[in-house]
Structure formats: C-alpha cells, structure tokens
mmCIF file of N, CA and C in Angstrom:
data_model
loop_
_atom_site.group_PDB
_atom_site.id
_atom_site.type_symbol
_atom_site.label_atom_id
_atom_site.label_comp_id
_atom_site.label_asym_id
_atom_site.label_seq_id
_atom_site.Cartn_x
_atom_site.Cartn_y
_atom_site.Cartn_z
ATOM 1 N N UNK A 1 -16.838 -9.865 36.077
ATOM 2 C CA UNK A 1 -17.623 -9.640 34.884
ATOM 3 C C UNK A 1 -17.002 -8.553 34.018
ATOM 4 N N UNK A 2 -16.573 -7.437 34.639
ATOM 5 C CA UNK A 2 -15.967 -6.358 33.862
ATOM 6 C C UNK A 2 -14.671 -6.797 33.212
ATOM 7 N N UNK A 3 -13.911 -7.605 33.932
ATOM 8 C CA UNK A 3 -12.634 -8.068 33.391
ATOM 9 C C UNK A 3 -12.867 -8.912 32.139
ATOM 10 N N UNK A 4 -13.873 -9.770 32.171
ATOM 11 C CA UNK A 4 -14.183 -10.589 31.006
ATOM 12 C C UNK A 4 -14.572 -9.759 29.804
ATOM 13 N N UNK A 5 -15.343 -8.678 30.028
ATOM 14 C CA UNK A 5 -15.755 -7.809 28.924
ATOM 15 C C UNK A 5 -14.568 -7.055 28.355
ATOM 16 N N UNK A 6 -13.677 -6.581 29.230
ATOM 17 C CA UNK A 6 -12.486 -5.861 28.770
ATOM 18 C C UNK A 6 -11.586 -6.798 27.981
ATOM 19 N N UNK A 7 -11.418 -8.021 28.457
ATOM 20 C CA UNK A 7 -10.575 -8.992 27.741
ATOM 21 C C UNK A 7 -11.140 -9.299 26.363
ATOM 22 N N UNK A 8 -12.459 -9.476 26.297
ATOM 23 C CA UNK A 8 -13.088 -9.759 25.005
ATOM 24 C C UNK A 8 -12.922 -8.587 24.051
ATOM 25 N N UNK A 9 -13.094 -7.374 24.560
ATOM 26 C CA UNK A 9 -12.920 -6.178 23.735
ATOM 27 C C UNK A 9 -11.482 -6.057 23.255
ATOM 28 N N UNK A 10 -10.521 -6.294 24.142
ATOM 29 C CA UNK A 10 -9.101 -6.227 23.762
ATOM 30 C C UNK A 10 -8.772 -7.243 22.686
ATOM 31 N N UNK A 11 -9.285 -8.460 22.853
ATOM 32 C CA UNK A 11 -9.034 -9.505 21.868
ATOM 33 C C UNK A 11 -9.627 -9.131 20.518
ATOM 34 N N UNK A 12 -10.823 -8.570 20.524
ATOM 35 C CA UNK A 12 -11.464 -8.148 19.277
ATOM 36 C C UNK A 12 -10.670 -7.044 18.611
ATOM 37 N N UNK A 13 -10.167 -6.097 19.405
ATOM 38 C CA UNK A 13 -9.376 -4.987 18.861
ATOM 39 C C UNK A 13 -8.083 -5.492 18.252
ATOM 40 N N UNK A 14 -7.379 -6.373 18.960
ATOM 41 C CA UNK A 14 -6.121 -6.911 18.448
ATOM 42 C C UNK A 14 -6.370 -7.696 17.173
ATOM 43 N N UNK A 15 -7.431 -8.492 17.155
ATOM 44 C CA UNK A 15 -7.744 -9.271 15.958
ATOM 45 C C UNK A 15 -8.047 -8.373 14.781
ATOM 46 N N UNK A 16 -8.833 -7.327 15.010
ATOM 47 C CA UNK A 16 -9.198 -6.419 13.920
ATOM 48 C C UNK A 16 -7.990 -5.672 13.405
ATOM 49 N N UNK A 17 -7.151 -5.184 14.298
ATOM 50 C CA UNK A 17 -5.978 -4.410 13.880
ATOM 51 C C UNK A 17 -4.927 -5.300 13.236
ATOM 52 N N UNK A 18 -4.769 -6.513 13.761
ATOM 53 C CA UNK A 18 -3.729 -7.386 13.272
ATOM 54 C C UNK A 18 -4.036 -8.002 11.919
ATOM 55 N N UNK A 19 -5.303 -8.073 11.555
ATOM 56 C CA UNK A 19 -5.645 -8.764 10.327
ATOM 57 C C UNK A 19 -5.730 -7.842 9.112
ATOM 58 N N UNK A 20 -5.796 -6.557 9.328
ATOM 59 C CA UNK A 20 -5.964 -5.634 8.214
ATOM 60 C C UNK A 20 -4.634 -5.439 7.486
ATOM 61 N N UNK A 21 -4.674 -5.566 6.182
ATOM 62 C CA UNK A 21 -3.464 -5.295 5.408
ATOM 63 C C UNK A 21 -3.850 -4.578 4.118
ATOM 64 N N UNK A 22 -2.929 -3.772 3.653
ATOM 65 C CA UNK A 22 -3.111 -3.011 2.424
ATOM 66 C C UNK A 22 -2.046 -3.457 1.440
ATOM 67 N N UNK A 23 -2.421 -3.601 0.195
ATOM 68 C CA UNK A 23 -1.458 -3.959 -0.839
ATOM 69 C C UNK A 23 -0.766 -2.703 -1.352
ATOM 70 N N UNK A 24 0.550 -2.762 -1.418
ATOM 71 C CA UNK A 24 1.345 -1.689 -2.010
ATOM 72 C C UNK A 24 1.839 -2.187 -3.359
ATOM 73 N N UNK A 25 1.484 -1.470 -4.394
ATOM 74 C CA UNK A 25 1.880 -1.828 -5.749
ATOM 75 C C UNK A 25 3.051 -0.941 -6.151
ATOM 76 N N UNK A 26 4.107 -1.524 -6.674
ATOM 77 C CA UNK A 26 5.195 -0.737 -7.234
ATOM 78 C C UNK A 26 4.763 -0.393 -8.657
ATOM 79 N N UNK A 27 4.673 0.906 -8.951
ATOM 80 C CA UNK A 27 4.144 1.337 -10.245
ATOM 81 C C UNK A 27 5.086 2.315 -10.942
ATOM 82 N N UNK A 28 4.866 2.444 -12.232
ATOM 83 C CA UNK A 28 5.657 3.327 -13.088
ATOM 84 C C UNK A 28 4.885 4.615 -13.332
ATOM 85 N N UNK A 29 5.422 5.711 -12.823
ATOM 86 C CA UNK A 29 4.782 7.023 -12.956
ATOM 87 C C UNK A 29 4.672 7.453 -14.426
ATOM 88 N N UNK A 30 5.562 6.972 -15.273
ATOM 89 C CA UNK A 30 5.582 7.399 -16.669
ATOM 90 C C UNK A 30 4.730 6.517 -17.577
ATOM 91 N N UNK A 31 3.982 5.587 -16.997
ATOM 92 C CA UNK A 31 3.102 4.729 -17.803
ATOM 93 C C UNK A 31 1.677 4.784 -17.272
ATOM 94 N N UNK A 32 1.053 5.947 -17.351
ATOM 95 C CA UNK A 32 -0.332 6.034 -16.878
ATOM 96 C C UNK A 32 -1.273 5.271 -17.801
ATOM 97 N N UNK A 33 -2.344 4.790 -17.229
ATOM 98 C CA UNK A 33 -3.353 4.047 -17.970
ATOM 99 C C UNK A 33 -4.395 5.023 -18.476
ATOM 100 N N UNK A 34 -4.615 5.047 -19.755
ATOM 101 C CA UNK A 34 -5.594 5.975 -20.329
ATOM 102 C C UNK A 34 -6.775 5.258 -20.956
ATOM 103 N N UNK A 35 -6.718 3.939 -21.032
ATOM 104 C CA UNK A 35 -7.803 3.190 -21.673
ATOM 105 C C UNK A 35 -8.769 2.601 -20.666
ATOM 106 N N UNK A 36 -9.758 1.904 -21.157
ATOM 107 C CA UNK A 36 -10.713 1.219 -20.299
ATOM 108 C C UNK A 36 -11.777 2.133 -19.736
ATOM 109 N N UNK A 37 -12.569 1.574 -18.861
ATOM 110 C CA UNK A 37 -13.684 2.307 -18.278
ATOM 111 C C UNK A 37 -13.260 3.222 -17.133
ATOM 112 N N UNK A 38 -12.168 2.891 -16.464
ATOM 113 C CA UNK A 38 -11.709 3.671 -15.317
ATOM 114 C C UNK A 38 -10.603 4.613 -15.752
ATOM 115 N N UNK A 39 -10.763 5.874 -15.472
ATOM 116 C CA UNK A 39 -9.717 6.849 -15.811
ATOM 117 C C UNK A 39 -8.587 6.733 -14.801
ATOM 118 N N UNK A 40 -7.385 6.930 -15.259
ATOM 119 C CA UNK A 40 -6.232 6.918 -14.369
ATOM 120 C C UNK A 40 -5.692 5.532 -14.141
ATOM 121 N N UNK A 41 -4.726 5.450 -13.254
ATOM 122 C CA UNK A 41 -4.085 4.185 -12.940
ATOM 123 C C UNK A 41 -2.650 4.161 -13.436
ATOM 124 N N UNK A 42 -1.897 3.166 -12.979
ATOM 125 C CA UNK A 42 -0.481 3.065 -13.310
ATOM 126 C C UNK A 42 -0.126 1.623 -13.651
ATOM 127 N N UNK A 43 0.919 1.464 -14.475
ATOM 128 C CA UNK A 43 1.416 0.135 -14.830
ATOM 129 C C UNK A 43 2.188 -0.433 -13.645
ATOM 130 N N UNK A 44 1.871 -1.656 -13.263
ATOM 131 C CA UNK A 44 2.544 -2.337 -12.164
ATOM 132 C C UNK A 44 3.875 -2.893 -12.663
ATOM 133 N N UNK A 45 4.939 -2.681 -11.885
ATOM 134 C CA UNK A 45 6.282 -3.168 -12.213
ATOM 135 C C UNK A 45 6.781 -4.017 -11.040
ATOM 136 N N UNK A 46 7.879 -4.749 -11.206
ATOM 137 C CA UNK A 46 8.414 -5.564 -10.105
ATOM 138 C C UNK A 46 8.731 -4.718 -8.863
ATOM 139 N N UNK A 47 8.517 -5.296 -7.673
ATOM 140 C CA UNK A 47 8.756 -4.601 -6.406
ATOM 141 C C UNK A 47 10.175 -4.052 -6.284
ATOM 142 N N UNK A 48 11.120 -4.718 -6.905
ATOM 143 C CA UNK A 48 12.526 -4.312 -6.783
ATOM 144 C C UNK A 48 12.787 -2.919 -7.360
ATOM 145 N N UNK A 49 11.889 -2.398 -8.165
ATOM 146 C CA UNK A 49 12.056 -1.068 -8.736
ATOM 147 C C UNK A 49 11.786 0.031 -7.711
ATOM 148 N N UNK A 50 11.047 -0.291 -6.635
ATOM 149 C CA UNK A 50 10.656 0.713 -5.638
ATOM 150 C C UNK A 50 11.513 0.609 -4.381
ATOM 151 N N UNK A 51 11.571 1.693 -3.642
ATOM 152 C CA UNK A 51 12.361 1.795 -2.421
ATOM 153 C C UNK A 51 11.480 1.494 -1.208
ATOM 154 N N UNK A 52 11.749 0.386 -0.507
ATOM 155 C CA UNK A 52 10.940 0.028 0.659
ATOM 156 C C UNK A 52 11.102 1.021 1.806
ATOM 157 N N UNK A 53 12.175 1.807 1.809
ATOM 158 C CA UNK A 53 12.345 2.819 2.868
ATOM 159 C C UNK A 53 11.248 3.867 2.817
ATOM 160 N N UNK A 54 10.655 4.087 1.652
ATOM 161 C CA UNK A 54 9.543 5.041 1.551
ATOM 162 C C UNK A 54 8.356 4.557 2.372
ATOM 163 N N UNK A 55 8.142 3.259 2.399
ATOM 164 C CA UNK A 55 7.048 2.703 3.200
ATOM 165 C C UNK A 55 7.371 2.847 4.677
ATOM 166 N N UNK A 56 8.606 2.511 5.066
ATOM 167 C CA UNK A 56 9.016 2.600 6.466
ATOM 168 C C UNK A 56 8.927 4.029 6.990
ATOM 169 N N UNK A 57 9.297 4.992 6.179
ATOM 170 C CA UNK A 57 9.270 6.410 6.599
ATOM 171 C C UNK A 57 7.906 7.046 6.406
ATOM 172 N N UNK A 58 7.050 6.404 5.630
ATOM 173 C CA UNK A 58 5.735 6.975 5.357
ATOM 174 C C UNK A 58 5.798 8.138 4.387
ATOM 175 N N UNK A 59 6.753 8.098 3.464
ATOM 176 C CA UNK A 59 6.906 9.182 2.495
ATOM 177 C C UNK A 59 6.422 8.746 1.117
ATOM 178 N N UNK A 60 6.152 9.715 0.277
ATOM 179 C CA UNK A 60 5.735 9.469 -1.097
ATOM 180 C C UNK A 60 6.948 9.644 -1.991
ATOM 181 N N UNK A 61 7.202 8.677 -2.865
ATOM 182 C CA UNK A 61 8.336 8.772 -3.769
ATOM 183 C C UNK A 61 8.034 9.659 -4.963
ATOM 184 N N UNK A 62 9.025 10.410 -5.376
ATOM 185 C CA UNK A 62 8.858 11.286 -6.542
ATOM 186 C C UNK A 62 9.728 10.842 -7.702
ATOM 187 N N UNK A 63 10.260 9.631 -7.588
ATOM 188 C CA UNK A 63 11.044 9.061 -8.684
ATOM 189 C C UNK A 63 10.088 8.460 -9.713
ATOM 190 N N UNK A 64 10.657 7.874 -10.742
ATOM 191 C CA UNK A 64 9.820 7.257 -11.768
ATOM 192 C C UNK A 64 8.959 6.140 -11.171
ATOM 193 N N UNK A 65 9.543 5.341 -10.281
ATOM 194 C CA UNK A 65 8.821 4.229 -9.671
ATOM 195 C C UNK A 65 8.481 4.582 -8.229
ATOM 196 N N UNK A 66 7.238 4.281 -7.826
ATOM 197 C CA UNK A 66 6.816 4.597 -6.456
ATOM 198 C C UNK A 66 5.748 3.618 -6.007
ATOM 199 N N UNK A 67 5.469 3.609 -4.697
ATOM 200 C CA UNK A 67 4.458 2.723 -4.120
ATOM 201 C C UNK A 67 3.091 3.368 -4.224
ATOM 202 N N UNK A 68 2.118 2.580 -4.652
ATOM 203 C CA UNK A 68 0.730 3.013 -4.802
ATOM 204 C C UNK A 68 -0.101 2.051 -3.951
ATOM 205 N N UNK A 69 -0.863 2.578 -3.011
ATOM 206 C CA UNK A 69 -1.525 1.762 -1.993
ATOM 207 C C UNK A 69 -2.987 1.481 -2.317
ATOM 208 N N UNK A 70 -3.370 0.218 -2.116
ATOM 209 C CA UNK A 70 -4.760 -0.171 -2.343
ATOM 210 C C UNK A 70 -5.070 -0.234 -3.831
ATOM 211 N N UNK A 71 -6.295 0.011 -4.159
ATOM 212 C CA UNK A 71 -6.698 -0.015 -5.561
ATOM 213 C C UNK A 71 -6.953 -1.419 -6.063
ATOM 214 N N UNK A 72 -7.270 -1.490 -7.330
ATOM 215 C CA UNK A 72 -7.599 -2.754 -7.979
ATOM 216 C C UNK A 72 -6.867 -2.863 -9.314
ATOM 217 N N UNK A 73 -6.501 -4.076 -9.641
ATOM 218 C CA UNK A 73 -5.864 -4.329 -10.934
ATOM 219 C C UNK A 73 -6.924 -4.459 -12.009
ATOM 220 N N UNK A 74 -6.544 -4.108 -13.222
ATOM 221 C CA UNK A 74 -7.456 -4.281 -14.357
ATOM 222 C C UNK A 74 -7.505 -5.758 -14.741
ATOM 223 N N UNK A 75 -8.341 -6.090 -15.704
ATOM 224 C CA UNK A 75 -8.540 -7.492 -16.082
ATOM 225 C C UNK A 75 -7.279 -8.140 -16.660
ATOM 226 N N UNK A 76 -6.370 -7.346 -17.206
ATOM 227 C CA UNK A 76 -5.133 -7.912 -17.750
ATOM 228 C C UNK A 76 -4.034 -8.012 -16.686
ATOM 229 N N UNK A 77 -4.311 -7.539 -15.482
ATOM 230 C CA UNK A 77 -3.358 -7.538 -14.360
ATOM 231 C C UNK A 77 -2.099 -6.734 -14.657
ATOM 232 N N UNK A 78 -2.226 -5.756 -15.515
ATOM 233 C CA UNK A 78 -1.091 -4.925 -15.897
ATOM 234 C C UNK A 78 -1.115 -3.572 -15.193
ATOM 235 N N UNK A 79 -2.313 -3.032 -14.977
ATOM 236 C CA UNK A 79 -2.468 -1.705 -14.385
ATOM 237 C C UNK A 79 -3.276 -1.771 -13.097
ATOM 238 N N UNK A 80 -3.073 -0.783 -12.235
ATOM 239 C CA UNK A 80 -3.822 -0.662 -10.991
ATOM 240 C C UNK A 80 -4.379 0.755 -10.905
ATOM 241 N N UNK A 81 -5.601 0.883 -10.393
ATOM 242 C CA UNK A 81 -6.221 2.199 -10.237
ATOM 243 C C UNK A 81 -7.117 2.195 -9.005
ATOM 244 N N UNK A 82 -7.550 3.387 -8.592
ATOM 245 C CA UNK A 82 -8.452 3.518 -7.455
ATOM 246 C C UNK A 82 -7.757 3.475 -6.117
ATOM 247 N N UNK A 83 -6.448 3.635 -6.085
ATOM 248 C CA UNK A 83 -5.686 3.589 -4.841
ATOM 249 C C UNK A 83 -5.277 4.973 -4.367
ATOM 250 N N UNK A 84 -4.178 5.030 -3.635
ATOM 251 C CA UNK A 84 -3.713 6.277 -3.036
ATOM 252 C C UNK A 84 -2.188 6.347 -3.048
ATOM 253 N N UNK A 85 -1.678 7.555 -3.078
ATOM 254 C CA UNK A 85 -0.234 7.781 -2.964
ATOM 255 C C UNK A 85 0.226 7.611 -1.528
ATOM 256 N N UNK A 86 -0.706 7.675 -0.587
ATOM 257 C CA UNK A 86 -0.390 7.642 0.835
ATOM 258 C C UNK A 86 -0.736 6.296 1.443
ATOM 259 N N UNK A 87 0.189 5.739 2.221
ATOM 260 C CA UNK A 87 -0.031 4.465 2.875
ATOM 261 C C UNK A 87 -0.972 4.588 4.054
ATOM 262 N N UNK A 88 -1.444 3.462 4.549
ATOM 263 C CA UNK A 88 -2.357 3.475 5.682
ATOM 264 C C UNK A 88 -1.638 3.870 6.964
ATOM 265 N N UNK A 89 -2.371 4.445 7.888
ATOM 266 C CA UNK A 89 -1.789 4.812 9.180
ATOM 267 C C UNK A 89 -1.587 3.587 10.063
ATOM 268 N N UNK A 90 -2.435 2.590 9.899
ATOM 269 C CA UNK A 90 -2.343 1.385 10.722
ATOM 270 C C UNK A 90 -2.497 0.164 9.840
ATOM 271 N N UNK A 91 -2.056 -0.966 10.372
ATOM 272 C CA UNK A 91 -2.188 -2.223 9.658
ATOM 273 C C UNK A 91 -0.929 -2.570 8.889
ATOM 274 N N UNK A 92 -0.926 -3.750 8.336
ATOM 275 C CA UNK A 92 0.225 -4.237 7.578
ATOM 276 C C UNK A 92 0.178 -3.703 6.159
ATOM 277 N N UNK A 93 1.362 -3.536 5.594
ATOM 278 C CA UNK A 93 1.475 -3.200 4.178
ATOM 279 C C UNK A 93 2.208 -4.359 3.530
ATOM 280 N N UNK A 94 1.568 -4.944 2.515
ATOM 281 C CA UNK A 94 2.174 -6.055 1.792
ATOM 282 C C UNK A 94 2.356 -5.660 0.342
ATOM 283 N N UNK A 95 3.433 -6.144 -0.247
ATOM 284 C CA UNK A 95 3.667 -5.880 -1.662
ATOM 285 C C UNK A 95 2.715 -6.732 -2.483
ATOM 286 N N UNK A 96 2.596 -6.402 -3.741
ATOM 287 C CA UNK A 96 1.716 -7.171 -4.626
ATOM 288 C C UNK A 96 2.189 -8.616 -4.761
ATOM 289 N N UNK A 97 3.464 -8.859 -4.461
ATOM 290 C CA UNK A 97 3.980 -10.227 -4.519
ATOM 291 C C UNK A 97 3.802 -10.958 -3.190
ATOM 292 N N UNK A 98 3.198 -10.288 -2.183
ATOM 293 C CA UNK A 98 2.879 -10.943 -0.924
ATOM 294 C C UNK A 98 3.869 -10.758 0.198
ATOM 295 N N UNK A 99 4.948 -10.022 -0.002
ATOM 296 C CA UNK A 99 5.931 -9.792 1.055
ATOM 297 C C UNK A 99 5.442 -8.696 1.997
ATOM 298 N N UNK A 100 5.584 -8.920 3.319
ATOM 299 C CA UNK A 100 5.213 -7.902 4.293
ATOM 300 C C UNK A 100 6.283 -6.822 4.274
ATOM 301 N N UNK A 101 5.853 -5.581 4.028
ATOM 302 C CA UNK A 101 6.779 -4.465 3.928
ATOM 303 C C UNK A 101 6.770 -3.598 5.183
ATOM 304 N N UNK A 102 5.678 -3.634 5.934
ATOM 305 C CA UNK A 102 5.556 -2.834 7.145
ATOM 306 C C UNK A 102 4.553 -3.514 8.057
ATOM 307 N N UNK A 103 4.888 -3.578 9.328
ATOM 308 C CA UNK A 103 3.976 -4.178 10.297
ATOM 309 C C UNK A 103 3.372 -3.068 11.140
ATOM 310 N N UNK A 104 2.091 -2.837 10.964
ATOM 311 C CA UNK A 104 1.401 -1.836 11.762
ATOM 312 C C UNK A 104 1.014 -2.417 13.096
ATOM 313 N N UNK A 105 0.316 -1.622 13.898
ATOM 314 C CA UNK A 105 -0.142 -2.093 15.193
ATOM 315 C C UNK A 105 -0.447 -0.919 16.071
ATOM 316 N N UNK A 106 -0.518 -1.159 17.353
ATOM 317 C CA UNK A 106 -0.819 -0.081 18.290
ATOM 318 C C UNK A 106 0.250 0.983 18.218
ATOM 319 N N UNK A 107 -0.138 2.179 17.880
ATOM 320 C CA UNK A 107 0.809 3.287 17.786
ATOM 321 C C UNK A 107 1.726 3.198 16.600
ATOM 322 N N UNK A 108 1.542 2.224 15.750
ATOM 323 C CA UNK A 108 2.450 2.009 14.626
ATOM 324 C C UNK A 108 1.943 2.624 13.354
ATOM 325 N N UNK A 109 1.852 3.939 13.313
ATOM 326 C CA UNK A 109 1.419 4.597 12.090
ATOM 327 C C UNK A 109 2.498 4.536 11.049
ATOM 328 N N UNK A 110 2.119 4.637 9.810
ATOM 329 C CA UNK A 110 3.084 4.540 8.726
ATOM 330 C C UNK A 110 3.664 5.868 8.300
ATOM 331 N N UNK A 111 3.231 6.962 8.898
ATOM 332 C CA UNK A 111 3.711 8.274 8.453
ATOM 333 C C UNK A 111 4.477 8.979 9.544
ATOM 334 N N UNK A 112 5.426 9.767 9.128
ATOM 335 C CA UNK A 112 6.153 10.605 10.065
ATOM 336 C C UNK A 112 5.531 11.977 10.089
ATOM 337 N N UNK A 113 5.836 12.748 11.102
ATOM 338 C CA UNK A 113 5.237 14.090 11.218
ATOM 339 C C UNK A 113 5.704 15.007 10.106
ATOM 340 N N UNK A 114 4.918 16.063 9.878
ATOM 341 C CA UNK A 114 5.364 16.930 8.797
ATOM 342 C C UNK A 114 4.442 17.975 8.460
#
C-alpha cells in the first residue's frame, strides 16, 4: 500500500515539474513601452538577437537585447510586460517562437551561485 502511494506521488511530482514552462522573450532594452494601460514593458525582437548562454548560465544580460521571462504581450503583439529579468529556478524555458532553451527538472535550477 505504501509503495503504491509513493509511486503515485512521484508520478504526480514528475508530471507537475515536467509540464511547467516559462516563455523567454528576447526584448530590446532601448525600446521601453510607455503607452497603454500597463506601465513598463519592452519591445519583442527576434530570438537571434539574444544570447542563449545567458539562459543556460542563469545570468541577466546587460546588452541592448536580453531575455525577459514570463509576462504578457500587448494586443498588438509588439510589447511584453509583467515579467521578470530572472528566469525560473525549475521547469522548461521556451522562447517566444516555441524553441526549448533550457530543460529544468530535479535539481536543474536555472541560476548559478553568486
């Protein structure tokens, strides 16, 4: 009986951890969004402008283009706001174009010590 409960719990944990993903938007630091109802936000640019090594290392880019995690796009799909400069500690990170950039999991945090 205990083994069955542990197996069910393990399966639930793996399913929950494996299915969570965060969108990473490549954005332009020099094009902040000042209009609309939501203050802040950045213009979304093609993924090729950003360095995927920043996601792998769990670092924040200080160049013109950087990864912005989570958030929502505006109605014109040009800007994103409500996200974070910091990636998730667990789970997958996918680009706005749908490419998997980092595979999280057990012990697979996205940040390095510091």
